[in-house]
Amino acid sequence: MTDLPRHVRIAIIGAGFAGLGAAIRLIEDGERDLVVLEKAADVGGTWRDNTYPGCACDVPSVLYSFSFAPNPLWSQSFSRQPEIWDYLRACVDRFGLAPYLRLGVELEQASWDDEASHWRIRTSRGDLTADLLVAATGGLSEPRIPDIPGLDTFAGVVFHSARWQADHDLTGRDVAVVGTGASAIQIVPEIAPTVGRLTVFQRTAPWIIPRSGRPVSRLTKSVYRRFPVLQRIARNVVYAALELLVFALLHPRLGRALQWVARRNLARQVKDTRMRAALTPDYSLGCKRILYSSDYLPTLQRDNVRLESTAVAQVLPHAVVGADGVEHEVDTIILATGFHVSDQPIADRVIGRDGQTLAEQWRESPQAYDTVTVHGYPNLFLLLGPNSGLGHNSVVIMAEAGIEHLRAAVRHLRASGAVAMEPTARAQAAFVTEVDRRMSGSVWTAGGCRSWYLDPTGRNSALWPGFTMPFRRRLARLRPEDYELTPSQGDR
Ligand code: NAP
């Protein structure tokens, strides 16, 4: 039986990068009265859940760690999933997080009790209350299963890329991969040599930039271990280089240079003109997430692989039918169809001061102040909340920026003696207006595509529209005038 405390100062939901990072930093600040509730049996978040063949990070390893916990031992320039998962588990040991973790505990509901100024939390293992609630559940955790007619009648095996069925041996199978996003282009080259036939269903062609990962030499690892400052310098150089991509994303005309690189790569790797035409996107690069791969395009030209440039219209018990009406017999379907981003389940489970769930509040579009706090939801802190995703750099940096804001808020509460804080409606609206202003004319809204960055209203509520440095500076400093405080009972 998991021993849940009856009350804690801080309850963190989720033990992925953001949740673990928050726990580490808060404990360092002297906050010992906290728990991390994790619905799964282990830590790791997306790096625990995504175990598909080829799963790796497309951000350079040197940048894909906490800034305060560099890893000199990455074995590849672009780390693979098992190593990133190991890194996160090592952080649990290194920072002594085990006593704070409650694994196998799922948040069912959290509602703000305005009388008591705390969160009433119902979990799969019992109830507790918490002064502060930190939602660190990640934007890419809930698989999106497409609503394809007949999918439930399929007689073979079907699974989502983020719920890989390792016990289903793909050797010699007739497999369909639905989708051509970041997950699919890692899966396809890995499974193609093993399967019998592979049919890839591409609804929209992605822009692909060549990328060659390589092993990190023993010399580099030992230099990084002995001289951490050198790894820090390497990290900063890579960080600065990736930041330059912002110019291409905010000003689509500047993105044409990168588009040229992608086109040239396509021309070099795909000689067949019809196939090349099918693989050429009809929107600006960056509008959807830029993909990085050097082996995906060659794999599509293998004898046992077929690219079907069509959406999936229907599934029959033994076949997948494209929008062109052609039936493709398969025995396995892999849905690399992405995640619920603007409609995450946690939003249905968090109820604010006025009895509204976050999902109801966000009916139009997910909005927050500085991406972290929400008017009407006192003492709620979202890590990687609305508009904190990135299309060009490491999202761990954004998670850390949110953690800094949380730390500043905790300090502010302590110093003021207040029991609760929430952003003013005016401050939140001003932030959202500023984000939307920067977003206008960017490749995400003017690039001619429909992506998971956009919510149903067509607003980009997923990404931060700019450089990360000013974002980090902004979040690190709490502006007291943008927050309303609730004094403690004694001070009222
Ligand atoms: P995704 O980018 O959302 O791609 C989903 C794919 O499924 C798209 O090609 C989409 O087509 C297609 N699709 C969805 N419904 C379909 C339908 N009914 N019929 C046919 N095609 C359909 O999902 P993802 O590849 O899992 O990636 C999600 C995010 O995870 C990435 O953008 C990235 O942020 C992250 N990720 C990162 C890494 C990494 O290396 N760091 C690796 C994997 C994933 P349309 O384009 O037409 O919508």
Coordinates of C-alpha atoms and ligand atoms in Angstrom, one line a residue:
M1 CA 0.0 0.0 0.0
T2 CA 1.4 3.4 -1.0
D3 CA 1.6 5.6 2.0
L4 CA 0.2 8.9 1.0
P5 CA 0.6 11.8 3.5
R6 CA -2.7 13.4 4.5
H7 CA -1.3 16.8 3.7
V8 CA 1.8 18.2 2.0
R9 CA 3.1 21.6 1.2
I10 CA 3.7 20.7 -2.5
A11 CA 2.3 17.9 -4.6
I12 CA 4.0 17.4 -7.9
I13 CA 2.1 15.4 -10.5
G14 CA 4.3 13.4 -12.9
A15 CA 7.8 12.1 -12.6
G16 CA 9.2 12.9 -16.1
F17 CA 11.9 15.5 -16.8
A18 CA 9.8 18.4 -15.5
G19 CA 8.4 16.7 -12.3
L20 CA 11.8 15.3 -11.3
G21 CA 13.6 18.6 -12.0
A22 CA 11.0 20.5 -9.9
A23 CA 11.5 18.1 -7.0
I24 CA 15.3 18.3 -7.1
R25 CA 15.3 22.1 -7.2
L26 CA 12.6 22.5 -4.5
I27 CA 14.4 20.1 -2.2
E28 CA 17.6 22.0 -2.7
D29 CA 15.7 25.1 -1.6
G30 CA 14.8 23.4 1.6
E31 CA 11.3 22.3 0.8
R32 CA 11.1 18.8 2.2
D33 CA 7.3 18.5 2.6
L34 CA 6.6 17.4 -0.9
V35 CA 5.5 14.3 -2.9
V36 CA 5.8 13.4 -6.5
L37 CA 2.7 11.4 -7.6
E38 CA 3.3 9.3 -10.7
K39 CA 0.7 7.0 -12.2
A40 CA 3.2 4.6 -13.8
A41 CA 5.4 2.2 -11.9
D42 CA 8.6 4.0 -12.8
V43 CA 9.9 7.5 -13.4
G44 CA 10.8 8.8 -16.9
G45 CA 7.7 10.2 -18.5
T46 CA 7.8 10.2 -22.2
W47 CA 11.3 8.6 -22.1
R48 CA 9.7 5.7 -20.2
D49 CA 6.7 5.3 -22.4
N50 CA 8.2 5.6 -25.8
T51 CA 10.2 2.4 -26.3
Y52 CA 9.7 2.0 -30.0
P53 CA 12.7 0.8 -32.1
G54 CA 14.9 3.7 -33.0
C55 CA 13.4 6.0 -30.3
A56 CA 16.0 8.7 -29.8
C57 CA 16.2 12.4 -29.1
D58 CA 16.7 14.7 -32.1
V59 CA 18.2 17.4 -29.9
P60 CA 22.0 16.9 -29.3
S61 CA 22.8 14.9 -26.2
V62 CA 25.0 17.6 -24.7
L63 CA 21.9 19.8 -24.4
Y64 CA 19.5 17.1 -23.3
S65 CA 20.0 17.0 -19.6
F66 CA 19.3 19.2 -16.7
S67 CA 21.6 22.2 -16.7
F68 CA 22.5 21.4 -13.0
A69 CA 23.1 17.7 -13.7
P70 CA 25.2 17.3 -16.9
N71 CA 25.9 13.8 -18.1
P72 CA 29.5 13.3 -19.4
L73 CA 28.7 9.7 -20.3
W74 CA 26.3 10.0 -23.2
S75 CA 27.4 7.4 -25.7
Q76 CA 25.8 9.0 -28.8
S77 CA 25.7 12.6 -30.1
F78 CA 21.9 12.1 -30.2
S79 CA 21.0 9.9 -27.2
R80 CA 18.7 6.9 -27.6
Q81 CA 15.7 6.4 -25.3
P82 CA 17.1 3.7 -23.0
E83 CA 20.0 6.0 -22.1
I84 CA 17.8 9.1 -21.5
W85 CA 15.6 6.9 -19.3
D86 CA 18.6 5.7 -17.4
Y87 CA 19.8 9.3 -17.0
L88 CA 16.5 10.2 -15.3
R89 CA 16.6 7.2 -13.1
A90 CA 20.2 8.0 -12.1
C91 CA 19.0 11.5 -11.2
V92 CA 16.6 9.9 -8.7
D93 CA 19.5 8.3 -7.0
R94 CA 21.9 11.2 -7.4
F95 CA 19.5 13.7 -5.8
G96 CA 17.9 11.3 -3.2
L97 CA 14.4 11.6 -4.7
A98 CA 13.2 8.1 -3.8
P99 CA 11.6 9.0 -0.4
Y100 CA 9.5 11.7 -2.2
L101 CA 8.2 9.4 -5.0
R102 CA 4.8 7.8 -4.9
L103 CA 4.7 5.5 -7.9
G104 CA 1.5 3.8 -9.2
V105 CA -0.6 6.8 -7.9
E106 CA -2.8 8.4 -10.5
L107 CA -4.3 11.8 -10.0
E108 CA -8.1 11.5 -10.4
Q109 CA -9.2 14.9 -9.4
A110 CA -7.7 18.1 -7.8
S111 CA -10.1 20.8 -6.7
W112 CA -9.2 24.1 -5.1
D113 CA -10.7 24.6 -1.6
D114 CA -11.0 28.3 -1.3
E115 CA -12.0 28.2 2.4
A116 CA -9.0 26.1 3.4
S117 CA -6.7 27.6 0.7
H118 CA -5.4 24.3 -0.4
W119 CA -5.9 21.6 -3.1
R120 CA -8.1 18.6 -2.3
I121 CA -6.5 15.8 -4.3
R122 CA -8.2 12.5 -5.0
T123 CA -5.9 9.7 -6.3
S124 CA -6.2 6.1 -7.3
R125 CA -4.6 5.3 -3.9
G126 CA -6.4 7.6 -1.6
D127 CA -6.9 11.3 -0.8
L128 CA -4.6 14.1 0.3
T129 CA -4.4 17.9 0.4
A130 CA -1.6 20.1 -0.7
D131 CA -0.9 23.8 -0.5
L132 CA 0.6 23.9 -3.9
L133 CA -0.1 21.7 -6.9
V134 CA 2.5 21.3 -9.6
A135 CA 1.2 19.7 -12.9
A136 CA 4.2 18.2 -14.6
T137 CA 2.3 15.8 -16.8
G138 CA 3.9 16.7 -20.2
G139 CA 2.4 17.7 -23.4
L140 CA 3.1 14.5 -25.3
S141 CA 1.9 11.8 -22.9
E142 CA -1.6 10.9 -24.0
P143 CA -1.6 8.9 -27.4
R144 CA -4.0 10.2 -30.0
I145 CA -5.8 7.3 -31.5
P146 CA -7.4 8.5 -34.8
D147 CA -11.0 8.0 -35.4
I148 CA -10.7 5.8 -38.4
P149 CA -13.8 3.8 -39.4
G150 CA -13.4 0.1 -38.8
L151 CA -10.2 0.4 -36.7
D152 CA -11.9 -1.6 -34.0
T153 CA -12.8 -4.4 -36.4
F154 CA -9.1 -5.1 -37.4
A155 CA -8.3 -8.7 -36.9
G156 CA -4.6 -8.2 -36.5
V157 CA -2.5 -6.4 -34.0
V158 CA -2.8 -2.6 -33.7
F159 CA -0.9 -0.3 -31.3
H160 CA 0.3 3.3 -30.9
S161 CA 3.9 4.2 -31.2
A162 CA 4.0 5.3 -27.6
R163 CA 2.6 1.9 -26.4
W164 CA 5.0 -0.3 -28.3
Q165 CA 4.1 -4.0 -28.1
A166 CA 7.6 -5.5 -27.9
D167 CA 6.2 -9.0 -27.5
H168 CA 4.6 -8.8 -31.0
D169 CA 7.4 -10.0 -33.2
L170 CA 7.4 -8.1 -36.4
T171 CA 9.6 -10.5 -38.3
G172 CA 8.1 -11.2 -41.7
R173 CA 4.9 -9.3 -40.9
D174 CA 2.9 -7.1 -43.3
V175 CA 2.9 -3.9 -41.4
A176 CA 1.2 -0.5 -41.9
V177 CA 2.7 2.6 -40.3
V178 CA 0.1 5.4 -40.1
G179 CA 1.7 8.9 -39.9
T180 CA 5.0 10.4 -40.9
G181 CA 5.9 12.6 -37.9
A182 CA 9.0 12.5 -35.6
S183 CA 8.1 9.1 -34.2
A184 CA 7.3 7.4 -37.5
I185 CA 10.6 8.5 -39.2
Q186 CA 12.5 6.9 -36.4
I187 CA 10.5 3.7 -36.4
V188 CA 10.4 3.1 -40.2
P189 CA 14.2 2.6 -40.8
E190 CA 14.5 0.4 -37.7
I191 CA 11.7 -2.1 -38.6
A192 CA 12.0 -2.1 -42.4
P193 CA 14.8 -4.7 -42.5
T194 CA 12.8 -7.1 -40.2
V195 CA 9.3 -6.9 -41.5
G196 CA 7.9 -8.7 -44.6
R197 CA 6.2 -5.7 -46.2
L198 CA 5.9 -2.2 -44.8
T199 CA 3.4 0.3 -46.0
V200 CA 3.8 3.9 -44.8
F201 CA 0.7 6.1 -44.9
Q202 CA 1.7 9.7 -45.4
R203 CA -1.2 12.2 -45.1
T204 CA 1.1 15.2 -45.3
A205 CA 4.8 15.2 -46.4
P206 CA 7.2 16.4 -43.7
W207 CA 10.3 18.6 -44.2
I208 CA 13.4 16.5 -43.4
I209 CA 16.8 17.8 -42.6
P210 CA 19.7 15.3 -42.8
R211 CA 21.2 14.3 -39.5
S212 CA 24.0 11.9 -38.7
G213 CA 24.4 10.8 -35.2
R214 CA 27.7 9.3 -34.1
P215 CA 29.1 7.6 -31.0
V216 CA 30.8 9.9 -28.5
S217 CA 34.5 9.0 -28.3
R218 CA 36.0 7.7 -25.1
L219 CA 38.3 10.7 -25.2
T220 CA 35.4 13.2 -25.3
K221 CA 33.7 11.4 -22.4
S222 CA 36.8 11.4 -20.3
V223 CA 37.5 15.1 -21.1
Y224 CA 33.9 16.0 -20.1
R225 CA 34.2 14.0 -16.9
R226 CA 37.4 15.6 -15.9
F227 CA 36.7 19.1 -17.1
P228 CA 32.9 19.7 -16.7
V229 CA 33.5 23.3 -17.8
L230 CA 34.3 22.1 -21.3
Q231 CA 31.0 20.2 -21.6
R232 CA 29.3 23.3 -20.4
I233 CA 31.0 25.3 -23.2
A234 CA 30.0 22.7 -25.7
R235 CA 26.4 22.8 -24.4
N236 CA 26.3 26.6 -24.7
V237 CA 27.7 26.5 -28.3
V238 CA 25.0 24.0 -29.4
Y239 CA 22.3 25.9 -27.5
A240 CA 23.3 29.2 -29.2
A241 CA 23.4 27.5 -32.7
L242 CA 20.0 26.1 -32.3
E243 CA 18.6 29.4 -31.1
L244 CA 19.5 30.9 -34.5
L245 CA 16.7 28.7 -36.0
V246 CA 14.2 31.1 -34.4
F247 CA 14.9 33.6 -37.2
A248 CA 13.8 31.0 -39.8
L249 CA 10.6 30.2 -37.8
L250 CA 9.5 33.8 -37.0
H251 CA 10.4 35.0 -40.5
P252 CA 9.4 32.3 -43.0
R253 CA 11.4 34.1 -45.8
L254 CA 14.6 33.4 -43.8
G255 CA 13.5 29.8 -43.5
R256 CA 13.9 29.3 -47.3
A257 CA 17.7 28.6 -46.8
L258 CA 16.9 25.6 -44.6
Q259 CA 14.1 24.6 -47.0
W260 CA 16.8 24.6 -49.7
V261 CA 18.9 22.2 -47.6
A262 CA 15.9 19.9 -47.1
R263 CA 15.0 20.0 -50.9
R264 CA 18.6 19.3 -51.8
N265 CA 18.7 16.3 -49.4
L266 CA 15.5 15.0 -50.9
A267 CA 16.9 15.4 -54.5
R268 CA 20.1 13.6 -53.5
Q269 CA 18.4 10.8 -51.6
V270 CA 15.3 10.2 -53.8
K271 CA 15.9 9.8 -57.6
D272 CA 12.4 8.8 -58.6
T273 CA 10.6 12.0 -59.6
R274 CA 7.1 10.8 -58.7
M275 CA 8.2 9.7 -55.3
R276 CA 10.2 12.9 -54.8
A277 CA 7.1 14.9 -55.7
A278 CA 5.0 12.9 -53.2
L279 CA 7.7 13.6 -50.5
T280 CA 7.8 17.4 -51.2
P281 CA 5.8 19.4 -48.6
D282 CA 3.4 22.1 -49.9
Y283 CA 3.9 24.3 -46.9
S284 CA 6.8 26.3 -45.3
L285 CA 9.5 24.5 -43.4
G286 CA 8.9 24.8 -39.7
C287 CA 5.1 25.0 -39.9
K288 CA 5.0 21.5 -38.6
R289 CA 7.9 20.1 -36.5
I290 CA 11.1 19.9 -38.6
L291 CA 12.2 16.3 -38.8
Y292 CA 15.8 15.1 -38.7
S293 CA 16.9 11.9 -40.4
S294 CA 19.4 10.6 -42.9
D295 CA 18.1 7.0 -43.1
Y296 CA 14.3 7.6 -43.5
L297 CA 14.2 8.5 -47.2
P298 CA 16.6 5.7 -48.3
T299 CA 14.4 3.2 -46.3
L300 CA 11.3 4.3 -48.2
Q301 CA 13.0 3.0 -51.4
R302 CA 13.7 -0.5 -50.1
D303 CA 12.0 -3.3 -52.1
N304 CA 9.8 -4.3 -49.2
V305 CA 8.6 -0.7 -48.3
R306 CA 5.9 1.3 -50.0
L307 CA 5.0 4.9 -49.5
E308 CA 1.3 5.6 -49.8
S309 CA 0.7 9.3 -50.1
T310 CA -2.8 9.3 -48.7
A311 CA -4.6 9.4 -45.4
V312 CA -6.1 6.3 -44.1
A313 CA -9.8 6.3 -44.8
Q314 CA -10.9 2.9 -43.4
V315 CA -9.7 -0.2 -41.8
L316 CA -11.0 -3.7 -42.7
P317 CA -10.4 -6.8 -40.7
H318 CA -7.3 -7.7 -42.8
A319 CA -6.5 -4.4 -44.6
V320 CA -6.0 -0.7 -44.5
V321 CA -7.8 1.4 -47.1
G322 CA -6.3 4.6 -48.3
A323 CA -8.4 7.7 -49.2
D324 CA -7.8 6.7 -52.8
G325 CA -9.9 3.5 -52.1
V326 CA -6.9 1.1 -52.5
E327 CA -6.8 -1.8 -50.0
H328 CA -3.5 -2.8 -48.5
E329 CA -3.5 -6.2 -46.8
V330 CA -1.7 -6.0 -43.4
D331 CA -1.6 -8.0 -40.2
T332 CA -0.1 -5.2 -38.0
I333 CA -1.0 -1.5 -37.8
I334 CA 1.3 0.9 -36.0
L335 CA -0.4 4.2 -35.2
A336 CA 2.4 6.9 -35.2
T337 CA -0.4 9.4 -35.0
G338 CA 0.8 11.7 -32.2
F339 CA -0.6 12.9 -28.9
H340 CA -3.5 14.9 -27.3
V341 CA -1.8 18.3 -26.9
S342 CA -4.4 21.0 -26.5
D343 CA -6.9 18.6 -24.9
Q344 CA -4.8 16.8 -22.3
P345 CA -6.7 14.6 -19.8
I346 CA -5.2 16.5 -16.7
A347 CA -7.2 19.6 -17.7
D348 CA -10.4 17.6 -17.1
R349 CA -9.2 16.7 -13.6
V350 CA -8.2 20.1 -12.2
I351 CA -11.0 22.2 -10.8
G352 CA -10.4 25.9 -9.9
R353 CA -11.8 28.4 -7.5
D354 CA -15.1 28.8 -9.3
G355 CA -15.7 25.1 -9.8
Q356 CA -14.6 25.1 -13.4
T357 CA -12.2 22.5 -14.8
L358 CA -9.2 23.7 -16.7
A359 CA -10.6 22.0 -19.7
E360 CA -13.8 24.1 -19.4
Q361 CA -11.7 27.2 -18.9
W362 CA -9.6 26.3 -21.9
R363 CA -12.6 25.4 -24.1
E364 CA -11.5 28.1 -26.6
S365 CA -7.7 27.8 -26.2
P366 CA -5.3 26.8 -23.4
Q367 CA -3.9 30.0 -21.8
A368 CA -1.7 30.7 -18.8
Y369 CA 0.3 33.6 -17.4
D370 CA 4.0 33.2 -18.3
T371 CA 3.0 29.6 -19.4
V372 CA 3.0 28.6 -15.7
T373 CA 0.1 29.9 -13.7
V374 CA -3.7 30.4 -14.4
H375 CA -6.1 33.0 -13.2
G376 CA -8.8 31.3 -11.1
Y377 CA -6.5 28.4 -10.2
P378 CA -4.6 29.6 -7.1
N379 CA -1.3 27.8 -6.2
L380 CA -1.4 25.8 -9.4
F381 CA 1.8 25.7 -11.4
L382 CA 2.0 24.1 -14.9
L383 CA 5.4 22.9 -16.0
L384 CA 5.6 22.9 -19.8
G385 CA 2.2 24.6 -19.8
P386 CA 0.6 26.5 -22.8
N387 CA 3.0 28.2 -25.2
S388 CA 6.1 26.7 -23.6
G389 CA 6.9 24.1 -26.2
L390 CA 9.7 24.6 -28.8
G391 CA 10.2 23.8 -32.4
H392 CA 13.9 24.6 -32.4
N393 CA 15.7 23.8 -29.1
S394 CA 15.7 21.5 -26.1
V395 CA 12.4 21.5 -24.2
V396 CA 14.3 20.6 -21.0
I397 CA 15.4 24.3 -21.0
M398 CA 11.7 25.3 -21.0
A399 CA 10.9 22.9 -18.2
E400 CA 13.7 24.4 -16.2
A401 CA 12.5 27.9 -16.9
G402 CA 9.0 26.9 -15.5
I403 CA 10.7 25.4 -12.5
E404 CA 12.5 28.7 -11.8
H405 CA 9.2 30.5 -11.9
L406 CA 7.8 27.9 -9.4
R407 CA 10.8 28.4 -7.1
A408 CA 10.4 32.2 -7.3
A409 CA 6.7 31.8 -6.4
V410 CA 7.4 29.5 -3.5
R411 CA 9.9 32.1 -2.2
H412 CA 7.4 34.9 -2.7
L413 CA 4.7 33.0 -0.7
R414 CA 7.1 32.3 2.1
A415 CA 8.4 35.9 2.3
S416 CA 4.9 37.4 2.1
G417 CA 3.3 35.0 4.6
A418 CA 0.4 34.6 2.1
V419 CA -1.3 31.3 1.7
A420 CA -2.2 31.5 -2.0
M421 CA -1.3 33.3 -5.1
E422 CA -2.7 33.5 -8.6
P423 CA -2.0 35.7 -11.6
T424 CA -4.4 38.6 -12.2
A425 CA -6.7 38.3 -15.1
R426 CA -5.2 41.4 -16.6
A427 CA -1.6 40.1 -16.4
Q428 CA -2.6 36.8 -18.0
A429 CA -4.5 38.5 -20.8
A430 CA -1.6 40.8 -21.5
F431 CA 0.8 37.8 -21.7
V432 CA -1.5 36.0 -24.1
T433 CA -1.9 39.1 -26.2
E434 CA 1.9 39.5 -26.4
V435 CA 2.3 35.8 -27.4
D436 CA -0.3 36.1 -30.1
R437 CA 1.3 39.3 -31.4
R438 CA 4.7 37.6 -31.7
M439 CA 3.1 34.6 -33.3
S440 CA 1.4 36.5 -36.1
G441 CA 3.3 36.2 -39.4
S442 CA 5.4 33.3 -38.0
V443 CA 5.7 30.1 -39.9
W444 CA 3.3 28.3 -37.5
T445 CA 0.4 30.5 -38.4
A446 CA 1.3 31.7 -41.9
G447 CA 3.2 28.6 -43.1
G448 CA 0.2 27.0 -44.8
C449 CA -0.2 23.9 -42.8
R450 CA -2.3 22.4 -40.0
S451 CA -0.2 21.1 -37.1
W452 CA -0.6 19.8 -33.6
Y453 CA 0.8 23.2 -32.5
L454 CA -2.6 24.7 -33.3
D455 CA -5.6 24.2 -31.1
P456 CA -9.1 23.9 -32.5
T457 CA -9.4 27.7 -32.7
G458 CA -6.4 27.8 -35.0
R459 CA -4.3 29.5 -32.3
N460 CA -0.8 28.3 -31.6
S461 CA -1.1 27.5 -27.9
A462 CA 1.7 25.0 -27.9
L463 CA 4.9 26.9 -28.7
W464 CA 6.9 29.8 -27.4
P465 CA 7.3 32.2 -30.3
G466 CA 10.8 33.4 -29.9
F467 CA 14.2 33.0 -28.3
T468 CA 14.5 31.0 -25.1
M469 CA 16.9 33.3 -23.3
P470 CA 14.4 36.2 -22.8
F471 CA 11.8 33.5 -21.8
R472 CA 14.1 32.1 -19.2
R473 CA 14.9 35.6 -17.8
R474 CA 11.3 36.5 -17.8
L475 CA 10.2 33.4 -15.8
A476 CA 13.1 33.6 -13.4
R477 CA 11.8 36.9 -12.1
L478 CA 8.4 37.0 -10.4
R479 CA 6.6 40.3 -10.9
P480 CA 4.6 40.7 -7.7
E481 CA 2.3 43.2 -9.3
D482 CA 1.0 40.5 -11.7
Y483 CA -0.1 38.3 -8.8
E484 CA -3.0 38.5 -6.3
L485 CA -2.1 37.1 -2.9
T486 CA -4.5 35.6 -0.3
P487 CA -3.3 36.5 3.2
S488 CA -3.4 33.8 5.9
Q489 CA -6.5 33.6 8.1
G490 CA -4.7 35.5 10.9
D491 CA -3.9 38.4 8.6
R492 CA -7.3 38.7 7.1
Ligands
NAP1 P1 2.9 13.9 -34.8 O1 4.1 14.7 -35.1 O2 1.7 14.5 -34.3 O3 2.6 13.1 -36.2 C1 1.5 12.4 -36.3 C2 1.4 11.8 -37.7 O4 0.2 11.0 -37.9 C3 1.3 12.9 -38.8 O5 2.1 12.6 -39.9 C4 -0.2 13.0 -39.1 O6 -0.5 13.5 -40.4 C5 -0.5 11.5 -39.0 N1 -1.9 11.2 -38.8 C6 -2.7 11.5 -37.7 N2 -3.9 11.0 -37.9 C7 -3.9 10.4 -39.1 C8 -4.9 9.8 -39.9 N3 -6.1 9.6 -39.4 N4 -4.5 9.3 -41.1 C9 -3.3 9.4 -41.6 N5 -2.3 10.0 -40.9 C10 -2.6 10.5 -39.7 O7 3.3 12.7 -33.8 P2 4.7 12.0 -33.4 O8 5.4 11.7 -34.6 O9 4.4 11.0 -32.4 O10 5.5 13.3 -32.8 C11 4.8 14.1 -31.8 C12 5.8 15.0 -31.2 O11 6.6 14.2 -30.3 C13 6.9 15.5 -32.1 O12 6.4 16.6 -32.8 C14 8.0 15.8 -31.2 O13 7.7 17.1 -30.5 C15 7.9 14.7 -30.2 N6 8.9 13.6 -30.6 C16 10.2 14.0 -30.4 C17 11.1 13.1 -30.8 C18 12.5 13.5 -30.6 O14 13.4 13.0 -31.3 N7 12.9 14.4 -29.7 C19 10.8 11.8 -31.3 C20 9.4 11.5 -31.5 C21 8.5 12.4 -31.1 P3 -0.7 15.0 -40.6 O15 0.7 15.6 -40.7 O16 -1.4 15.1 -41.9 O17 -1.5 15.6 -39.5

